């Protein structure tokens, strides 16, 4: 064990985790298009390596010093511009690196369902995975922007080529238009983030994009006020803040299963992570001025997303709007940092926000995985027409119930702990906001239990009497995602022991 630990300490694990999927993508481009099994095998191998190593990094993180960056890699890159290759993780980013490892591997397994143009699909999907890993591990903000674009731009092609149109009841959604809308919104958000980071670089006057160096820079409170607003808005668009959320349900509705998992599981989290890490971290004075307003906006997100989900019978649209609502909980937890001296409010709220990002990532990825698999089998996304599918699909039915319970916050699942922490933190700061947010839980339970009842435990639609249940390649990712939610729900200290010191370090700078 000591030999293994010493070996791991000498390896640039964060670089290996980040670039292994990209290396696999480059190899895929060199292989003839007819070798589908090789593309699938490379994708599973690359994401499997990243998952195993992300677990190793997470398990070896020093919880006592989780407020400091660990596993750092620092190399000079473009010194004239103050750009370096700097990577590292702390108690805020480490859970999201682990989340990315889980989602990448499970999404790669469900990508085996893709039926055409495998070479291009796997090359683009693996590039997205590398980009997301890079966002969570970068400590140089120029590098951060590069990875942010690497994760965002390929999604346009993935949705535009492998997506599907939504017809039937309600407004039709065309996948090519949805892909363009997704690209426009994500690029708008990315442009605002870039503008804010360049502004911080210029106003700091230290000729460095290094995050740790910029934390020590003397940026005036007035400048921070506007920089925070710009950076926050950019990341908020990525995270689905109302009214900039409309790309999200359309993109989810059009995307194939594995892409919906990546969109909801990790791409939305880039926005939430960026708000806490970059916007609040670099502009603490600006954050204290804007976060009370953001708390109010967060409650609107929670209620609006829940009400929109309540009126859906299209399973993917329902889950997409639930993501809008659940990301509002992340905004609400971050807003607790507006008053860092109010008891444990800030620690509970912000730690709960990080917990919620992990919880929502695994639970919503599971919901999309199940919904996409049922659609693949039944060719219907209208759960009101499914009937009692659990009698024909007992495995899928059981897994869906478990995912729905996790999403509505059943005790013992990860969602319960995350929401409890955020609501307790918010209550100390503003009981009215907390009460309004808690009201949304009733709506959330209603639309999720309705989908369980109509989709899986109502009268069975005769046309689905002889459909198949999940196969082994589908059961494995379902099990990984469900067990991830259960593990941190039963033992929340797996997350909180490292997030709390990191949040305390962030609060010390506010």
Short mmCIF file of C-alpha atoms in Angstrom, two decimals:
data_model
loop_
_atom_site.label_atom_id
_atom_site.label_comp_id
_atom_site.label_asym_id
_atom_site.label_seq_id
_atom_site.Cartn_x
_atom_site.Cartn_y
_atom_site.Cartn_z
CA UNK A 1 0.00 0.00 0.00
CA UNK A 2 2.84 2.40 0.84
CA UNK A 3 4.47 1.68 -2.53
CA UNK A 4 1.18 2.38 -4.31
CA UNK A 5 0.68 5.62 -2.38
CA UNK A 6 4.23 6.79 -3.13
CA UNK A 7 3.78 5.95 -6.81
CA UNK A 8 0.52 7.87 -7.01
CA UNK A 9 2.12 10.88 -5.30
CA UNK A 10 4.71 11.08 -8.06
CA UNK A 11 2.20 10.95 -10.90
CA UNK A 12 0.47 14.03 -12.37
CA UNK A 13 -2.90 12.45 -11.63
CA UNK A 14 -5.01 15.50 -12.47
CA UNK A 15 -3.43 15.74 -15.91
CA UNK A 16 -3.94 12.03 -16.52
CA UNK A 17 -7.58 12.26 -15.41
CA UNK A 18 -8.17 15.28 -17.64
CA UNK A 19 -6.36 14.27 -20.81
CA UNK A 20 -7.01 10.52 -20.97
CA UNK A 21 -10.43 11.02 -22.64
CA UNK A 22 -8.92 13.54 -25.07
CA UNK A 23 -6.10 11.11 -25.93
CA UNK A 24 -8.71 8.44 -26.64
CA UNK A 25 -10.56 10.92 -28.87
CA UNK A 26 -7.39 11.59 -30.87
CA UNK A 27 -6.73 7.85 -31.29
CA UNK A 28 -10.31 7.36 -32.47
CA UNK A 29 -9.75 9.93 -35.21
CA UNK A 30 -6.88 7.79 -36.55
CA UNK A 31 -8.92 4.56 -36.67
CA UNK A 32 -11.03 3.68 -39.75
CA UNK A 33 -14.75 4.48 -39.34
CA UNK A 34 -15.84 0.85 -39.55
CA UNK A 35 -14.13 -0.16 -36.26
CA UNK A 36 -17.10 0.59 -34.01
CA UNK A 37 -16.05 -1.85 -31.28
CA UNK A 38 -12.67 -0.14 -30.98
CA UNK A 39 -14.32 3.27 -30.52
CA UNK A 40 -16.61 1.87 -27.83
CA UNK A 41 -13.76 0.07 -26.09
CA UNK A 42 -11.50 3.14 -26.11
CA UNK A 43 -14.29 5.29 -24.68
CA UNK A 44 -14.96 2.82 -21.86
CA UNK A 45 -11.25 2.38 -21.14
CA UNK A 46 -10.49 6.12 -21.09
CA UNK A 47 -13.45 7.06 -18.92
CA UNK A 48 -12.82 4.06 -16.69
CA UNK A 49 -9.23 5.19 -16.08
CA UNK A 50 -10.43 8.72 -15.29
CA UNK A 51 -13.07 7.36 -12.91
CA UNK A 52 -10.63 5.14 -11.01
CA UNK A 53 -8.06 7.92 -10.69
CA UNK A 54 -10.68 10.49 -9.67
CA UNK A 55 -11.69 8.12 -6.87
CA UNK A 56 -8.01 7.78 -5.89
CA UNK A 57 -7.55 11.57 -5.79
CA UNK A 58 -10.74 12.03 -3.79
CA UNK A 59 -9.88 9.29 -1.31
CA UNK A 60 -6.35 10.61 -0.78
CA UNK A 61 -7.38 14.25 -0.27
CA UNK A 62 -6.29 15.52 3.15
CA UNK A 63 -9.61 16.47 4.72
CA UNK A 64 -8.04 18.60 7.45
CA UNK A 65 -6.35 20.78 4.83
CA UNK A 66 -9.13 20.56 2.25
CA UNK A 67 -9.31 24.36 2.24
CA UNK A 68 -5.92 24.39 0.51
CA UNK A 69 -5.27 23.19 -3.03
CA UNK A 70 -3.74 19.72 -3.25
CA UNK A 71 -2.32 17.57 -6.05
CA UNK A 72 -1.01 20.77 -7.62
CA UNK A 73 0.83 20.77 -10.94
CA UNK A 74 2.52 24.03 -11.94
CA UNK A 75 4.49 24.68 -15.12
CA UNK A 76 5.27 27.92 -16.91
CA UNK A 77 3.46 28.18 -20.27
CA UNK A 78 3.33 31.73 -21.69
CA UNK A 79 5.25 33.76 -19.09
CA UNK A 80 5.03 37.07 -20.98
CA UNK A 81 1.25 37.01 -20.48
CA UNK A 82 1.34 35.43 -17.04
CA UNK A 83 -0.20 32.19 -18.28
CA UNK A 84 0.81 28.92 -16.66
CA UNK A 85 -0.26 25.30 -16.65
CA UNK A 86 -1.57 25.14 -13.09
CA UNK A 87 -3.89 22.44 -11.80
CA UNK A 88 -5.10 21.45 -8.35
CA UNK A 89 -8.16 20.48 -6.32
CA UNK A 90 -9.59 21.37 -2.93
CA UNK A 91 -12.73 20.48 -1.00
CA UNK A 92 -14.95 22.37 -3.44
CA UNK A 93 -13.61 21.00 -6.71
CA UNK A 94 -12.73 17.42 -5.63
CA UNK A 95 -16.39 16.25 -5.33
CA UNK A 96 -17.06 17.64 -8.80
CA UNK A 97 -14.04 15.86 -10.28
CA UNK A 98 -15.39 12.65 -8.76
CA UNK A 99 -18.85 13.47 -10.15
CA UNK A 100 -17.35 14.01 -13.60
CA UNK A 101 -15.61 10.63 -13.39
CA UNK A 102 -18.88 8.90 -12.49
CA UNK A 103 -20.93 10.64 -15.19
CA UNK A 104 -18.27 10.18 -17.88
CA UNK A 105 -18.03 6.43 -17.38
CA UNK A 106 -21.77 5.82 -17.09
CA UNK A 107 -22.50 8.06 -20.08
CA UNK A 108 -19.88 6.18 -22.10
CA UNK A 109 -21.60 2.89 -21.26
CA UNK A 110 -24.98 4.21 -22.37
CA UNK A 111 -23.36 5.63 -25.50
CA UNK A 112 -23.29 2.03 -26.69
CA UNK A 113 -26.91 2.75 -27.67
CA UNK A 114 -25.74 5.18 -30.40
CA UNK A 115 -26.55 3.67 -33.79
CA UNK A 116 -24.68 5.78 -36.36
CA UNK A 117 -21.52 7.80 -37.00
CA UNK A 118 -19.77 6.24 -34.01
CA UNK A 119 -16.34 7.64 -34.81
CA UNK A 120 -17.42 11.29 -34.78
CA UNK A 121 -19.73 10.79 -31.80
CA UNK A 122 -17.16 9.25 -29.48
CA UNK A 123 -14.43 11.71 -30.52
CA UNK A 124 -16.66 14.67 -29.71
CA UNK A 125 -18.13 13.19 -26.51
CA UNK A 126 -14.70 12.35 -25.12
CA UNK A 127 -13.52 15.88 -25.90
CA UNK A 128 -16.42 17.24 -23.85
CA UNK A 129 -15.46 14.97 -20.96
CA UNK A 130 -11.86 16.22 -20.99
CA UNK A 131 -13.09 19.79 -21.08
CA UNK A 132 -15.27 19.34 -17.99
CA UNK A 133 -12.48 17.64 -16.04
CA UNK A 134 -10.23 20.57 -16.99
CA UNK A 135 -12.72 23.16 -15.77
CA UNK A 136 -12.81 21.56 -12.31
CA UNK A 137 -9.03 21.13 -12.02
CA UNK A 138 -7.67 24.34 -13.59
CA UNK A 139 -6.08 26.94 -11.32
CA UNK A 140 -4.98 29.16 -14.18
CA UNK A 141 -8.01 31.09 -15.44
CA UNK A 142 -6.76 31.26 -19.04
CA UNK A 143 -6.54 27.46 -18.97
CA UNK A 144 -9.97 27.44 -17.32
CA UNK A 145 -11.45 29.34 -20.28
CA UNK A 146 -9.86 26.94 -22.77
CA UNK A 147 -11.36 23.91 -21.03
CA UNK A 148 -14.70 25.70 -20.67
CA UNK A 149 -14.89 26.14 -24.44
CA UNK A 150 -13.69 22.57 -25.02
CA UNK A 151 -16.63 21.32 -22.96
CA UNK A 152 -19.23 23.62 -24.55
CA UNK A 153 -18.60 23.86 -28.31
CA UNK A 154 -18.77 20.11 -29.18
CA UNK A 155 -22.24 19.92 -27.63
CA UNK A 156 -23.56 21.89 -30.61
CA UNK A 157 -22.49 19.11 -32.99
CA UNK A 158 -23.52 16.31 -30.65
CA UNK A 159 -27.08 17.62 -30.25
CA UNK A 160 -27.33 18.83 -33.85
CA UNK A 161 -26.25 15.52 -35.40
CA UNK A 162 -27.39 12.83 -32.96
CA UNK A 163 -30.37 14.65 -31.47
CA UNK A 164 -34.03 14.02 -32.28
CA UNK A 165 -37.09 16.20 -32.81
CA UNK A 166 -39.87 16.34 -30.24
CA UNK A 167 -43.26 16.29 -31.89
CA UNK A 168 -46.62 15.16 -30.51
CA UNK A 169 -48.29 17.11 -27.72
CA UNK A 170 -47.20 20.65 -26.90
CA UNK A 171 -44.80 22.85 -28.78
CA UNK A 172 -42.60 20.93 -31.26
CA UNK A 173 -38.85 21.09 -30.66
CA UNK A 174 -36.45 20.60 -33.56
CA UNK A 175 -33.03 19.32 -32.61
CA UNK A 176 -31.04 21.49 -35.00
CA UNK A 177 -32.68 24.65 -33.69
CA UNK A 178 -32.18 23.41 -30.14
CA UNK A 179 -28.49 22.83 -30.86
CA UNK A 180 -28.09 26.35 -32.23
CA UNK A 181 -29.88 27.84 -29.24
CA UNK A 182 -27.70 25.83 -26.88
CA UNK A 183 -24.56 27.08 -28.67
CA UNK A 184 -25.68 30.73 -28.60
CA UNK A 185 -26.50 30.69 -24.90
CA UNK A 186 -23.38 28.80 -23.84
CA UNK A 187 -21.16 31.03 -25.95
CA UNK A 188 -22.85 34.14 -24.57
CA UNK A 189 -22.19 32.86 -21.08
CA UNK A 190 -18.62 31.96 -21.98
CA UNK A 191 -18.03 35.41 -23.48
CA UNK A 192 -19.22 37.13 -20.30
CA UNK A 193 -17.00 34.88 -18.18
CA UNK A 194 -14.03 35.65 -20.40
CA UNK A 195 -14.76 39.39 -20.21
CA UNK A 196 -14.92 39.25 -16.44
CA UNK A 197 -11.72 37.21 -16.11
CA UNK A 198 -9.84 39.56 -18.45
CA UNK A 199 -11.19 42.46 -16.41
CA UNK A 200 -9.85 40.88 -13.21
CA UNK A 201 -6.49 40.22 -14.92
CA UNK A 202 -6.17 43.86 -16.02
CA UNK A 203 -7.44 45.47 -12.82
CA UNK A 204 -5.28 43.26 -10.60
CA UNK A 205 -2.16 44.64 -12.33
CA UNK A 206 0.00 41.61 -11.54
CA UNK A 207 0.35 40.15 -15.06
CA UNK A 208 -1.00 36.74 -14.03
CA UNK A 209 -4.03 34.59 -14.77
CA UNK A 210 -3.17 32.37 -11.80
CA UNK A 211 -6.21 32.00 -9.54
CA UNK A 212 -4.21 31.86 -6.30
CA UNK A 213 -2.22 34.97 -7.28
CA UNK A 214 -5.39 36.86 -8.22
CA UNK A 215 -6.90 36.05 -4.82
CA UNK A 216 -4.12 38.11 -3.25
CA UNK A 217 -4.48 41.02 -5.68
CA UNK A 218 -5.92 44.34 -4.57
CA UNK A 219 -9.02 44.94 -6.72
CA UNK A 220 -11.18 47.84 -5.56
CA UNK A 221 -14.65 47.16 -4.15
CA UNK A 222 -16.29 49.24 -6.88
CA UNK A 223 -14.52 47.24 -9.59
CA UNK A 224 -15.44 43.97 -7.86
CA UNK A 225 -19.09 45.05 -7.90
CA UNK A 226 -19.21 45.11 -11.70
CA UNK A 227 -16.82 42.22 -12.24
CA UNK A 228 -18.94 39.97 -10.05
CA UNK A 229 -22.10 40.89 -11.96
CA UNK A 230 -20.48 40.08 -15.31
CA UNK A 231 -18.88 36.81 -14.20
CA UNK A 232 -21.95 35.67 -12.29
CA UNK A 233 -24.26 36.29 -15.24
CA UNK A 234 -21.97 34.31 -17.55
CA UNK A 235 -21.91 31.30 -15.26
CA UNK A 236 -25.60 31.66 -14.37
CA UNK A 237 -26.54 31.25 -18.05
CA UNK A 238 -24.59 27.98 -18.06
CA UNK A 239 -26.33 26.89 -14.84
CA UNK A 240 -29.88 27.56 -16.09
CA UNK A 241 -30.83 30.75 -14.26
CA UNK A 242 -34.33 31.99 -15.14
CA UNK A 243 -34.94 33.72 -17.60
CA UNK A 244 -31.76 32.49 -19.36
CA UNK A 245 -32.74 28.85 -18.97
CA UNK A 246 -34.70 28.22 -22.18
CA UNK A 247 -31.79 26.49 -23.93
CA UNK A 248 -31.82 23.82 -21.23
CA UNK A 249 -35.20 22.06 -21.70
CA UNK A 250 -34.91 22.25 -25.49
CA UNK A 251 -31.36 20.92 -25.46
CA UNK A 252 -32.25 18.09 -23.09
CA UNK A 253 -35.36 17.23 -25.05
CA UNK A 254 -33.38 16.89 -28.27
CA UNK A 255 -30.20 15.26 -26.98
CA UNK A 256 -29.68 11.47 -26.94
CA UNK A 257 -29.52 9.79 -23.54
CA UNK A 258 -25.79 9.99 -22.85
CA UNK A 259 -25.64 13.66 -23.85
CA UNK A 260 -28.57 14.53 -21.58
CA UNK A 261 -26.65 12.84 -18.78
CA UNK A 262 -23.58 14.98 -19.48
CA UNK A 263 -25.59 18.18 -19.89
CA UNK A 264 -27.48 17.75 -16.61
CA UNK A 265 -24.80 15.82 -14.75
CA UNK A 266 -21.73 17.98 -15.29
CA UNK A 267 -22.16 20.87 -17.75
CA UNK A 268 -24.69 22.64 -15.52
CA UNK A 269 -22.27 22.17 -12.64
CA UNK A 270 -19.59 24.16 -14.48
CA UNK A 271 -21.87 27.16 -13.97
CA UNK A 272 -22.48 26.51 -10.28
CA UNK A 273 -18.81 25.79 -9.64
CA UNK A 274 -17.76 28.93 -11.53
CA UNK A 275 -20.06 31.11 -9.40
CA UNK A 276 -18.57 29.82 -6.14
CA UNK A 277 -14.97 29.45 -7.28
CA UNK A 278 -14.45 32.36 -9.65
CA UNK A 279 -17.21 34.97 -9.13
CA UNK A 280 -17.38 34.82 -5.31
CA UNK A 281 -13.72 33.85 -4.86
CA UNK A 282 -12.28 36.71 -6.93
CA UNK A 283 -14.89 39.35 -6.09
CA UNK A 284 -15.87 38.91 -2.43
CA UNK A 285 -16.93 42.55 -1.98
CA UNK A 286 -19.05 42.38 -5.11
CA UNK A 287 -20.53 39.09 -3.95
CA UNK A 288 -21.73 40.55 -0.66
CA UNK A 289 -23.55 43.29 -2.57
CA UNK A 290 -25.23 41.05 -5.17
CA UNK A 291 -25.90 37.78 -3.32
CA UNK A 292 -29.02 38.98 -1.44
CA UNK A 293 -30.63 39.70 -4.82
CA UNK A 294 -29.43 36.34 -6.13
CA UNK A 295 -31.14 34.62 -3.19
CA UNK A 296 -34.46 36.07 -4.34
CA UNK A 297 -33.73 34.99 -7.94
CA UNK A 298 -32.87 31.50 -6.70
CA UNK A 299 -36.31 31.06 -5.15
CA UNK A 300 -37.90 32.12 -8.44
CA UNK A 301 -35.77 29.45 -10.15
CA UNK A 302 -36.86 26.79 -7.70
CA UNK A 303 -40.59 27.56 -7.94
CA UNK A 304 -40.69 28.29 -11.67
CA UNK A 305 -38.80 25.13 -12.61
CA UNK A 306 -41.01 23.00 -10.36
CA UNK A 307 -44.25 24.48 -11.75
CA UNK A 308 -43.08 23.98 -15.34
CA UNK A 309 -42.13 20.37 -14.57
CA UNK A 310 -45.57 19.83 -13.04
CA UNK A 311 -47.37 20.48 -16.35
CA UNK A 312 -45.19 18.13 -18.46
CA UNK A 313 -46.03 14.65 -19.61
CA UNK A 314 -42.91 14.38 -21.79
CA UNK A 315 -40.50 12.61 -19.44
CA UNK A 316 -37.37 14.39 -20.70
CA UNK A 317 -38.94 17.83 -20.51
CA UNK A 318 -40.12 17.11 -16.98
CA UNK A 319 -36.62 16.13 -15.88
CA UNK A 320 -35.12 19.14 -17.68
CA UNK A 321 -37.39 21.59 -15.87
CA UNK A 322 -36.68 19.79 -12.60
CA UNK A 323 -33.01 20.59 -13.26
CA UNK A 324 -33.89 24.28 -13.48
CA UNK A 325 -35.58 23.98 -10.09
CA UNK A 326 -32.78 21.98 -8.47
CA UNK A 327 -30.06 24.32 -9.75
CA UNK A 328 -32.01 27.09 -8.02
CA UNK A 329 -31.11 25.32 -4.77
CA UNK A 330 -27.43 25.71 -5.71
CA UNK A 331 -27.96 29.46 -6.25
CA UNK A 332 -29.81 29.68 -2.92
CA UNK A 333 -26.99 27.93 -1.07
CA UNK A 334 -24.39 30.21 -2.62
CA UNK A 335 -26.50 33.25 -1.63
CA UNK A 336 -25.98 32.31 2.03
CA UNK A 337 -22.43 33.64 1.64
CA UNK A 338 -23.85 37.19 1.53
CA UNK A 339 -23.80 37.22 5.34
CA UNK A 340 -20.80 35.09 6.37
CA UNK A 341 -21.05 36.23 10.01
CA UNK A 342 -24.59 34.89 10.59
CA UNK A 343 -23.90 31.77 12.68
CA UNK A 344 -23.40 28.68 10.57
CA UNK A 345 -25.66 29.99 7.79
CA UNK A 346 -22.89 30.56 5.26
CA UNK A 347 -21.13 27.24 5.95
CA UNK A 348 -24.34 25.21 5.80
CA UNK A 349 -25.69 26.96 2.72
CA UNK A 350 -22.53 26.98 0.63
CA UNK A 351 -21.52 23.43 1.64
CA UNK A 352 -25.06 22.38 0.79
CA UNK A 353 -24.70 24.03 -2.62
CA UNK A 354 -21.63 21.91 -3.39
CA UNK A 355 -23.41 18.82 -2.02
CA UNK A 356 -26.43 19.64 -4.19
CA UNK A 357 -24.26 19.84 -7.31
CA UNK A 358 -22.93 16.34 -6.66
CA UNK A 359 -26.36 14.97 -5.70
CA UNK A 360 -28.20 16.54 -8.60
CA UNK A 361 -25.49 15.34 -10.96
CA UNK A 362 -25.84 11.65 -10.13
CA UNK A 363 -29.62 11.62 -9.55
CA UNK A 364 -30.58 13.56 -12.67
CA UNK A 365 -28.11 11.61 -14.80
CA UNK A 366 -29.86 8.46 -13.52
CA UNK A 367 -33.29 9.89 -14.36
CA UNK A 368 -32.19 10.78 -17.89
CA UNK A 369 -30.51 7.40 -18.31
CA UNK A 370 -33.72 5.60 -17.34
CA UNK A 371 -35.98 7.88 -19.38
CA UNK A 372 -33.77 7.50 -22.45
CA UNK A 373 -33.65 3.72 -22.13
CA UNK A 374 -37.44 3.46 -21.79
CA UNK A 375 -37.79 5.69 -24.87
CA UNK A 376 -35.34 3.48 -26.76
CA UNK A 377 -37.52 0.47 -25.95
CA UNK A 378 -41.02 1.96 -26.26
CA UNK A 379 -40.36 4.83 -28.74
CA UNK A 380 -42.52 7.05 -26.52
CA UNK A 381 -41.56 9.85 -24.13
CA UNK A 382 -45.11 10.48 -22.90
CA UNK A 383 -45.17 8.78 -19.51
CA UNK A 384 -48.95 9.19 -19.29
CA UNK A 385 -49.20 6.71 -22.20
CA UNK A 386 -46.73 4.18 -20.77
CA UNK A 387 -49.07 2.67 -18.20
CA UNK A 388 -47.77 0.10 -15.73
CA UNK A 389 -44.38 -0.51 -17.28
CA UNK A 390 -43.01 -1.88 -14.01
CA UNK A 391 -44.84 -5.16 -14.63
CA UNK A 392 -43.01 -5.58 -17.94
CA UNK A 393 -39.80 -3.81 -16.85
CA UNK A 394 -39.32 -4.55 -13.13
CA UNK A 395 -35.67 -3.54 -13.13
CA UNK A 396 -36.27 -0.21 -14.89
CA UNK A 397 -39.35 0.45 -12.76
CA UNK A 398 -37.49 -0.10 -9.50
CA UNK A 399 -34.54 2.03 -10.60
CA UNK A 400 -36.87 4.86 -11.66
CA UNK A 401 -38.63 4.86 -8.29
CA UNK A 402 -35.25 5.04 -6.56
CA UNK A 403 -34.15 7.94 -8.80
CA UNK A 404 -37.43 9.79 -8.22
CA UNK A 405 -37.05 9.38 -4.45
CA UNK A 406 -33.54 10.77 -4.68
CA UNK A 407 -34.71 13.77 -6.70
CA UNK A 408 -37.57 14.66 -4.33
CA UNK A 409 -35.24 14.40 -1.32
CA UNK A 410 -36.21 11.19 0.45
CA UNK A 411 -34.16 10.70 3.68
CA UNK A 412 -31.32 8.30 3.02
CA UNK A 413 -30.71 9.68 -0.46
CA UNK A 414 -28.22 12.42 -1.34
CA UNK A 415 -30.88 14.98 -2.25
CA UNK A 416 -32.25 15.05 1.30
CA UNK A 417 -28.94 16.03 2.87
CA UNK A 418 -28.15 18.65 0.22
CA UNK A 419 -31.54 20.34 0.43
CA UNK A 420 -31.61 20.20 4.23
CA UNK A 421 -28.24 21.95 4.47
CA UNK A 422 -29.26 24.70 2.02
CA UNK A 423 -32.65 25.30 3.66
CA UNK A 424 -31.17 25.37 7.18
CA UNK A 425 -28.55 27.86 6.04
CA UNK A 426 -31.15 29.98 4.26
CA UNK A 427 -33.53 29.93 7.24
CA UNK A 428 -30.91 31.58 9.45
CA UNK A 429 -30.49 34.32 6.87
CA UNK A 430 -34.07 34.73 5.57
CA UNK A 431 -36.94 32.55 6.87
CA UNK A 432 -39.26 33.89 4.15
CA UNK A 433 -36.96 32.75 1.30
CA UNK A 434 -36.49 29.40 3.00
CA UNK A 435 -40.26 28.91 3.40
CA UNK A 436 -40.91 29.75 -0.27
CA UNK A 437 -38.17 27.34 -1.38
CA UNK A 438 -39.47 24.55 0.87
CA UNK A 439 -42.92 25.02 -0.70
CA UNK A 440 -41.41 23.85 -3.99
CA UNK A 441 -40.67 20.46 -2.40
CA UNK A 442 -44.39 19.72 -2.39
CA UNK A 443 -44.58 20.49 -6.11
CA UNK A 444 -41.46 18.41 -6.76
CA UNK A 445 -42.91 15.42 -4.96
CA UNK A 446 -46.16 15.82 -6.93
CA UNK A 447 -44.69 15.75 -10.43
CA UNK A 448 -42.20 12.98 -9.64
CA UNK A 449 -44.73 10.71 -7.94
CA UNK A 450 -47.18 11.40 -10.75
CA UNK A 451 -44.60 10.18 -13.29
CA UNK A 452 -44.02 7.06 -11.16
CA UNK A 453 -47.74 6.35 -10.95
CA UNK A 454 -48.73 7.00 -14.56
CA UNK A 455 -45.57 5.68 -16.12
CA UNK A 456 -44.84 2.56 -14.10
CA UNK A 457 -47.70 1.58 -11.80
CA UNK A 458 -50.90 2.48 -13.67
CA UNK A 459 -52.83 0.13 -15.98
CA UNK A 460 -50.34 -1.39 -18.45
CA UNK A 461 -50.69 -0.21 -22.02
CA UNK A 462 -51.24 -3.45 -24.02
CA UNK A 463 -48.77 -2.34 -26.72
CA UNK A 464 -45.97 -2.53 -24.13
CA UNK A 465 -46.94 -5.92 -22.65
CA UNK A 466 -43.94 -7.74 -24.13
CA UNK A 467 -41.20 -5.09 -24.09
CA UNK A 468 -37.78 -6.02 -22.76
CA UNK A 469 -36.26 -4.95 -19.45
CA UNK A 470 -32.83 -3.33 -19.03
CA UNK A 471 -29.84 -5.33 -20.29
CA UNK A 472 -26.52 -5.70 -18.48
CA UNK A 473 -24.83 -2.73 -20.21
CA UNK A 474 -27.72 -0.57 -19.01
CA UNK A 475 -27.98 -2.01 -15.50
CA UNK A 476 -24.33 -1.29 -14.64
CA UNK A 477 -24.51 2.51 -15.10
CA UNK A 478 -27.91 2.61 -13.39
CA UNK A 479 -26.44 0.78 -10.40
CA UNK A 480 -23.34 3.01 -10.23
CA UNK A 481 -25.42 6.20 -10.24
CA UNK A 482 -27.99 4.91 -7.73
CA UNK A 483 -25.31 3.61 -5.34
CA UNK A 484 -23.44 6.94 -5.56
CA UNK A 485 -26.55 8.78 -4.37
CA UNK A 486 -27.24 6.24 -1.64
CA UNK A 487 -23.63 6.24 -0.41
CA UNK A 488 -23.42 9.98 0.24
CA UNK A 489 -27.03 10.06 1.44
CA UNK A 490 -26.36 7.45 4.13
CA UNK A 491 -22.90 8.81 4.93
CA UNK A 492 -22.90 12.55 4.06
CA UNK A 493 -19.52 13.01 5.72
CA UNK A 494 -18.02 11.54 2.55
CA UNK A 495 -18.74 14.97 1.07
CA UNK A 496 -19.05 17.37 4.01
CA UNK A 497 -15.74 16.44 5.65
CA UNK A 498 -13.88 18.01 2.74
CA UNK A 499 -16.31 20.69 1.59
CA UNK A 500 -16.64 22.35 5.01
CA UNK A 501 -12.94 23.31 5.41
CA UNK A 502 -12.91 24.63 1.83
CA UNK A 503 -16.02 26.74 2.43
CA UNK A 504 -14.55 28.04 5.69
CA UNK A 505 -11.46 29.12 3.77
CA UNK A 506 -13.67 30.89 1.21
CA UNK A 507 -15.63 32.62 3.99
CA UNK A 508 -12.41 33.88 5.55
CA UNK A 509 -11.85 35.96 2.41
CA UNK A 510 -15.35 37.49 2.39
#
